[in-house]
Amino acid sequence: EAGVAQSPRYKIIEKRQSVAFWCNPISGHATLYWYQQILGQGPKLLIQFQNNGVVDDSQLPKDRFSAERLKGVDSTLKIQPAKLEDSAVYLCASSSLAGELFFGEGSRLTVL
Amino acid sequence: SQKIEQNSEALNIQEGKTATLTCNYTNYSPAYLQWYRQDPGRGPVFLLLIRENEKEKRKERLKVTFDTTLKQSLFHITASQPADSATYLCALDGAGSYQLTFGKGTKLSVIP
């Protein structure tokens, strides 16, 4: 069974530029999450999708972050414009109804 | 406010000994609690899930306990090996919403 795929693995941008991250979850998993993990911290939930609908985006900084999951499968997370404090690893995860999350390897963003 | 605390940022232990990691929480009524392992540069990997009505769960050398009165979970690795060295994350589901909140993690180092 293929795992959660994320790309790119690494991205370096200047502040005020934009960036997009892509995620393809495990086949058949209806729920998809984007987490932000700052160095030395645990993952922090940004947004949760159930199929192509948003369940919770209360911690997503909507002035600069956006996410979509148009066909209920893969998802894109965009940051525009990026700030220095957005430097982090962006983790995508998916789950079935069993409860455990399956994470991708993450996309490491450095904002200069 | 809701808080998840993992007892220490780092724990060093001799090979062969039992490692015990602690997760305390406040202002949560979790339906279940999960433990994940995270290696440097990788996404978290699910280890164990324990439900609010379960006291203990085991998987090979791993054991998790869950005390909803003390609001605490203990995670044990018996006969620890250098390959167990990683960061271990505790995560709670606040209301059965399949939405996990993570602690900061404890970095375990098993010394040969």
Short mmCIF file of C-alpha atoms in Angstrom, two decimals:
data_model
loop_
_atom_site.label_atom_id
_atom_site.label_comp_id
_atom_site.label_asym_id
_atom_site.label_seq_id
_atom_site.Cartn_x
_atom_site.Cartn_y
_atom_site.Cartn_z
CA GLU A 1 0.00 0.00 0.00
CA ALA A 2 1.45 3.36 -1.01
CA GLY A 3 1.86 5.91 1.74
CA VAL A 4 1.06 9.61 1.84
CA ALA A 5 2.99 11.43 -0.87
CA GLN A 6 4.14 15.02 -0.46
CA SER A 7 6.11 17.39 -2.67
CA PRO A 8 8.36 19.22 -2.75
CA ARG A 9 10.50 17.88 0.11
CA TYR A 10 12.40 21.15 0.43
CA LYS A 11 11.70 24.73 -0.60
CA ILE A 12 13.64 27.93 0.04
CA ILE A 13 11.97 31.25 -0.76
CA GLU A 14 12.36 34.92 0.06
CA LYS A 15 9.83 36.57 2.37
CA ARG A 16 6.76 37.89 0.59
CA GLN A 17 7.07 35.21 -2.12
CA SER A 18 4.51 32.45 -2.54
CA VAL A 19 4.82 28.68 -2.26
CA ALA A 20 2.55 25.68 -2.77
CA PHE A 21 2.73 22.20 -1.31
CA TRP A 22 1.00 19.15 -2.70
CA CYS A 23 -0.27 16.05 -0.94
CA ASN A 24 -1.72 12.77 -2.18
CA PRO A 25 -3.23 10.74 0.68
CA ILE A 26 -3.56 6.99 1.05
CA SER A 27 -6.16 5.66 -1.36
CA GLY A 28 -9.59 5.48 0.23
CA HIS A 29 -8.81 7.78 3.17
CA ALA A 30 -11.58 10.36 3.34
CA THR A 31 -9.95 12.58 5.96
CA LEU A 32 -6.91 14.71 5.14
CA TYR A 33 -4.99 17.02 7.44
CA TRP A 34 -2.31 19.66 7.06
CA TYR A 35 -0.08 20.20 10.07
CA GLN A 36 2.69 22.74 10.63
CA GLN A 37 5.70 21.64 12.68
CA ILE A 38 8.15 24.27 13.83
CA LEU A 39 11.57 23.03 14.94
CA GLY A 40 11.41 21.61 18.46
CA GLN A 41 7.60 21.64 18.60
CA GLY A 42 4.89 19.09 18.01
CA PRO A 43 2.75 19.24 14.86
CA LYS A 44 0.03 21.91 14.94
CA LEU A 45 -3.16 21.35 12.96
CA LEU A 46 -3.82 23.91 10.23
CA ILE A 47 -6.79 22.39 8.42
CA GLN A 48 -8.84 19.18 8.31
CA PHE A 49 -10.79 18.00 5.26
CA GLN A 50 -13.46 15.32 5.10
CA ASN A 51 -13.68 14.33 1.43
CA ASN A 52 -13.61 17.75 -0.29
CA GLY A 53 -15.24 19.69 2.56
CA VAL A 54 -13.46 21.62 5.31
CA VAL A 55 -14.12 20.25 8.82
CA ASP A 56 -11.90 22.68 10.73
CA ASP A 57 -9.67 25.53 9.59
CA SER A 58 -9.78 27.55 12.80
CA GLN A 59 -5.97 27.61 13.13
CA LEU A 60 -5.23 28.43 9.49
CA PRO A 61 -3.92 32.01 9.08
CA LYS A 62 -6.40 32.82 6.35
CA ASP A 63 -4.83 36.13 5.43
CA ARG A 64 -1.90 34.24 3.90
CA PHE A 65 -2.65 30.51 3.91
CA SER A 66 -5.15 28.68 1.73
CA ALA A 67 -5.84 25.02 1.12
CA GLU A 68 -8.07 23.06 -1.17
CA ARG A 69 -9.04 19.48 -1.86
CA LEU A 70 -11.15 19.87 -4.95
CA LYS A 71 -11.92 16.27 -5.94
CA GLY A 72 -11.74 14.79 -2.45
CA VAL A 73 -8.39 13.16 -3.15
CA ASP A 74 -5.18 15.20 -3.36
CA SER A 75 -4.74 18.57 -1.71
CA THR A 76 -2.71 21.75 -2.09
CA LEU A 77 -1.60 24.13 0.66
CA LYS A 78 -0.53 27.62 -0.45
CA ILE A 79 1.20 30.42 1.42
CA GLN A 80 1.11 33.91 -0.06
CA PRO A 81 2.90 36.07 0.96
CA ALA A 82 5.32 34.09 3.11
CA LYS A 83 6.74 35.47 6.36
CA LEU A 84 9.92 34.48 8.18
CA GLU A 85 7.86 32.76 10.89
CA ASP A 86 6.36 30.41 8.29
CA SER A 87 9.65 28.50 8.20
CA ALA A 88 8.60 25.02 9.28
CA VAL A 89 7.87 21.52 8.07
CA TYR A 90 4.41 21.15 6.54
CA LEU A 91 3.07 17.67 7.17
CA CYS A 92 0.16 16.10 5.37
CA ALA A 93 -1.67 13.19 6.97
CA SER A 94 -4.66 11.06 6.13
CA SER A 95 -6.81 8.70 8.14
CA SER A 96 -9.53 6.14 7.87
CA LEU A 97 -12.14 5.91 10.62
CA ALA A 98 -9.79 3.81 12.79
CA GLY A 99 -8.35 7.01 14.21
CA GLU A 100 -4.63 6.76 13.61
CA LEU A 101 -2.98 9.20 11.24
CA PHE A 102 -0.64 8.29 8.42
CA PHE A 103 1.84 11.07 7.74
CA GLY A 104 3.87 11.94 4.70
CA GLU A 105 7.56 12.80 4.95
CA GLY A 106 6.78 16.51 5.05
CA SER A 107 7.77 19.58 3.07
CA ARG A 108 10.47 21.68 4.72
CA LEU A 109 10.06 25.41 4.04
CA THR A 110 12.78 27.96 4.70
CA VAL A 111 11.81 31.62 4.34
CA LEU A 112 14.77 34.01 4.03
CA SER B 1 -6.86 26.52 28.32
CA GLN B 2 -6.12 23.06 26.95
CA LYS B 3 -2.58 21.84 27.47
CA ILE B 4 -0.57 18.71 26.71
CA GLU B 5 2.76 18.32 28.50
CA GLN B 6 5.38 15.67 27.87
CA ASN B 7 7.56 15.33 30.92
CA SER B 8 10.91 16.18 29.46
CA GLU B 9 12.39 17.38 26.23
CA ALA B 10 15.11 14.76 26.34
CA LEU B 11 15.63 11.43 28.07
CA ASN B 12 18.85 9.39 28.03
CA ILE B 13 18.74 5.73 28.96
CA GLN B 14 21.11 2.80 28.94
CA GLU B 15 20.52 0.01 26.43
CA GLY B 16 18.48 -2.84 27.88
CA LYS B 17 16.68 -0.67 30.44
CA THR B 18 13.02 0.33 30.34
CA ALA B 19 12.30 3.83 29.07
CA THR B 20 9.25 5.55 30.55
CA LEU B 21 7.83 8.67 28.93
CA THR B 22 5.03 10.75 30.45
CA CYS B 23 2.19 12.69 28.87
CA ASN B 24 -0.01 14.90 31.06
CA TYR B 25 -3.00 16.88 29.87
CA THR B 26 -5.38 19.50 31.25
CA ASN B 27 -8.82 20.67 30.17
CA TYR B 28 -9.32 17.74 27.81
CA SER B 29 -11.77 14.88 27.88
CA PRO B 30 -10.13 12.73 25.22
CA ALA B 31 -11.93 9.88 23.57
CA TYR B 32 -8.52 8.34 22.97
CA LEU B 33 -4.81 9.03 23.19
CA GLN B 34 -2.13 8.08 20.68
CA TRP B 35 1.64 7.77 20.65
CA TYR B 36 3.80 8.43 17.59
CA ARG B 37 7.48 8.06 16.82
CA GLN B 38 9.30 10.66 14.76
CA ASP B 39 12.80 10.27 13.37
CA PRO B 40 14.82 13.32 12.21
CA GLY B 41 13.63 14.59 8.84
CA ARG B 42 10.70 12.15 8.72
CA GLY B 43 6.98 12.35 9.40
CA PRO B 44 5.53 10.88 12.61
CA VAL B 45 4.71 7.18 12.58
CA PHE B 46 1.77 5.77 14.55
CA LEU B 47 2.64 3.37 17.38
CA LEU B 48 -0.32 2.82 19.69
CA LEU B 49 -3.86 4.06 20.36
CA ILE B 50 -5.57 3.67 23.74
CA ARG B 51 -9.21 4.54 24.38
CA GLU B 52 -10.61 6.29 27.45
CA ASN B 53 -12.14 3.06 28.77
CA GLU B 54 -8.86 1.11 28.45
CA LYS B 55 -6.25 1.07 31.20
CA GLU B 56 -3.37 -0.51 29.34
CA LYS B 57 -2.33 -1.58 25.87
CA ARG B 58 0.69 -3.54 24.69
CA LYS B 59 2.45 -4.09 21.39
CA GLU B 60 5.65 -6.10 21.38
CA ARG B 61 8.10 -4.15 23.63
CA LEU B 62 5.75 -1.18 23.94
CA LYS B 63 3.22 -0.58 26.69
CA VAL B 64 0.89 2.37 27.15
CA THR B 65 -1.23 3.19 30.20
CA PHE B 66 -4.03 5.74 30.37
CA ASP B 67 -5.33 7.18 33.63
CA THR B 68 -8.23 9.57 32.98
CA THR B 69 -8.41 10.46 36.69
CA LEU B 70 -4.80 11.58 36.82
CA LYS B 71 -5.08 12.87 33.23
CA GLN B 72 -1.89 11.06 32.38
CA SER B 73 -0.50 8.48 29.98
CA LEU B 74 2.73 6.57 30.45
CA PHE B 75 4.60 5.07 27.49
CA HIS B 76 7.09 2.31 28.22
CA ILE B 77 9.71 0.72 25.99
CA THR B 78 11.15 -2.39 27.58
CA ALA B 79 14.61 -3.80 26.74
CA SER B 80 15.43 -0.55 24.95
CA GLN B 81 17.77 -0.59 21.97
CA PRO B 82 19.77 2.16 20.24
CA ALA B 83 17.32 1.82 17.32
CA ASP B 84 14.57 3.09 19.66
CA SER B 85 16.29 6.49 19.74
CA ALA B 86 13.80 8.99 18.32
CA THR B 87 11.33 11.66 19.38
CA TYR B 88 8.08 10.30 20.80
CA LEU B 89 4.92 12.36 20.49
CA CYS B 90 1.75 12.08 22.53
CA ALA B 91 -1.51 13.14 20.85
CA LEU B 92 -5.06 13.58 22.07
CA ASP B 93 -8.41 13.58 20.35
CA GLY B 94 -10.35 16.27 22.20
CA ALA B 95 -13.88 15.19 21.39
CA GLY B 96 -13.91 12.15 19.16
CA SER B 97 -13.56 14.37 16.13
CA TYR B 98 -10.59 12.47 14.66
CA GLN B 99 -8.63 15.65 15.18
CA LEU B 100 -5.41 15.21 17.10
CA THR B 101 -3.53 17.76 19.18
CA PHE B 102 0.12 16.88 19.73
CA GLY B 103 2.50 17.46 22.58
CA LYS B 104 6.00 18.80 21.97
CA GLY B 105 7.56 15.37 22.16
CA THR B 106 10.31 13.74 24.18
CA LYS B 107 13.61 12.97 22.49
CA LEU B 108 14.78 9.57 23.65
CA SER B 109 18.42 8.54 23.31
CA VAL B 110 19.33 4.92 24.07
CA ILE B 111 23.03 4.66 24.84
CA PRO B 112 24.84 1.42 23.94
#
